[in-house]
Every structure is written in structure tokens, then in C-alpha cells.
Amino acid sequence: NVSGVYHAGLKDYDRNLKVNDSTMYRVASVSKLITTMGLMALWDKGSFNLDDDVSLYLGFTLRNPSWPEIPITFRMLLSHTSSIQDGNGYSNFLAATYGNSSPPHINELFCSDGNYYSSNMWRTEKPGSFFTYSNANFGLVATLIERISGERFDEFMRNSILLPLGVAGSYNVSHIQNINNLAVLYRNQNGWQAQIDNYQGQEPEPIDLTGYELGTNGFIFGPQGGLRCSAFDLAKLVEVHLSLYSQKSNPILSHEALALMHQAN
């Protein structure tokens, strides 16, 4: 145990396993911040400009049908001003993606002729002019990371962001060395019911990605909410952001990249 640190509760209610220093949690939408760090590491390398049209990198044209002449940019995706929202097609697309060795192409969700497209994936406001919190933006961000880096999203994030900081967590549960360190997530529905990560000490089967084509669907590993890491590991990631104000160096991002992340838009 680390001095001065207090833990309470169970990471697995059914097996009476207590929370400890190594307990990892699915950190939900905090994952978006870490995913953004991955994209900004590529920005640091000069791989793109924030105001570039992402269509040039995705390999298909991404446009709001109400504003077809306005490019969707990296800055818009990261700031939730792309005019993309989690419309009716979003949940069905995720269901077809997770656990699928050959998931649908991401253009099936955003293009009007796609099998998972719904018109309410897009707002009517002009892209870049209106804030709408959207998980769907970050599936695109992860896809862009793959297209630009040439690495699968989970591997890129592990190699370029997590491991250089000594973070043991991952967007891929198969990377977690001790599955008993992973906290089960519960919901109180007539008692506490396990919702996710309820592995009961059994290593999960690795995701079969034999049919996956790199850069076609970055949603696979949950860039919008699928990072698992401990509280201590999350603190290491936060320390990178604090380095902007202390002027200390860090191994993954320039202060210029961090300053851009800390801007209001």
C-alpha cells in the first residue's frame, strides 16, 4: 500500500474482492481525454494540422448534409463542434462493431447511403459553430489515429502514450496482465447487477480481428469510453497536463500541444 492512500469498497462484489492500489476501472468518458492525447502526439510530429479537412485522411468524404461545402476538421471533432451527434444509428453501429472480427466501415454510420446511417447523426447547425457533446466524434478520432499512424488504435495508445508513462492500463482488456485487478461495474437494478468487466477471474478470449482492416472502424476498442486503468495510472496521465503549468518535461507531449488541449475551443 502507498502511504497516505485510503481504499474502500469491493472491486468484485460476488467474490468479495477488495479495492487496492492495482485496481483498474473502466474510466468511461475520461477516455476521451487520453484518446485526444494520442492524436496530439501525432500533431506534435507534424502529421496533420488541426484545421485540416479530416476527409483527406479518412479516405471518404465526411460532410454534414445540411452544410456540404464546409469541411469537418480535427479541431471540430476534438471540441465537439463538428455538428455530429449520437443519433439513432449510433447504438446499432456499436452493437455491430464490438466483438466482430469484420466490423462495418465507419462510413456506414456517417454517410447517407450507409447501413447504420440515421439523419439525426448530424445537427442542423453550421459545423464549427455549435457545441454538442458526442461520443461518435471519438470513433472518428481513433480511426484517424490508425490512418495516420499505421498502427491499430489500442496498440498505438499503449506504445505512444501509456507505456512511456508506466501506465499498465489499456483500451484492450487482453493487455491487462492480471484480470483480477479489473473492477466489475455494477448498476443497482433490484440489487447490484454486474454490467461489464465481470470476468470472474477468467482471462477473456482475445478479440478476433483477423478480418479487421486498419483505419476503417476505430470504435472497436472504445476510444470514447473504454480505457481501463488504476487511479494511480490516471494520476500519471494527469501529471502530463500539470507539466504545462510547472514547465516540467514529460515523455509524450509538447507544452504547445498541451496548451492547445487546454484552450476553450
Steps between C-alpha positions, in 0.01 A plus 500: 500500500607857434530716811215746546270323255162365604293240315143395567256262339508188288624461146304174469189475716426135425853384591549749783819644347605830651622806314876552522779708343499287184126503437418613148173659399332568171539878522215572255510839329827599666630274221430781252766715665758222465394428140552869426850474646569227246385713209698799626814285517459463123441876470832550679663303219349731237274225366201735454369848575204547733304686233557240228200333341491155660357356178850526353619249760194277540481391137134603463313830500362596841248783469188625674227461234360840602842664451671294227748775412650526851784258586495316833835562667707338775434803718125458459510132598712565809292798615159335438409764242497272193116497494516122545283355776413154632194443284277196466756312294773523762396216734433253219837581346678433831312171539620395154856611581584355841622141488473485121808370317390694193317809629318742268691790351456823691355669191194275545409719798572848365422486127141526381516173303642305798320204655512658849447861398219700654436862408526606865868406509540859379369821653367785286741760643801603296808285577737686728231726641318292761610275789335158526662232714542195280654157553494443125768765444752278676442194288609724215800623702612141564455415132712803411770386744513166320503658155779744590716278721462171315440326836185350646348746746552295816861423409579861409357629827688238700834558324488879464310618809451238771823299518731806478329625817511162674123458474396135515147561373371467146206544266533126437405275793729229359799720590418491873741254661286409802129492419421496874625859516209612285200638688155375407257781419155471656159659474240492777200332339318301769839454660849547361524346154830461312497698175850467356846353572353213700766244408493298824876452489497350149712663231268611217551364152706747296294696251512332161613769260604276214251673273567853619650747256711764671347848493142398425330499841682641802201437726613140562693578820273773636704819449200688638482305826693172504829575675567285807757632746561546871463822694878519528539453125241767435701736723805440279297610200373808683858589596575544130242779492633654819843517338365782284479723808813379678701512176632153576568270208301186429574212261196520274372853421645844439380792709363651178279197444383509863424873476280434197316228692437745785348769279126555526455405134 
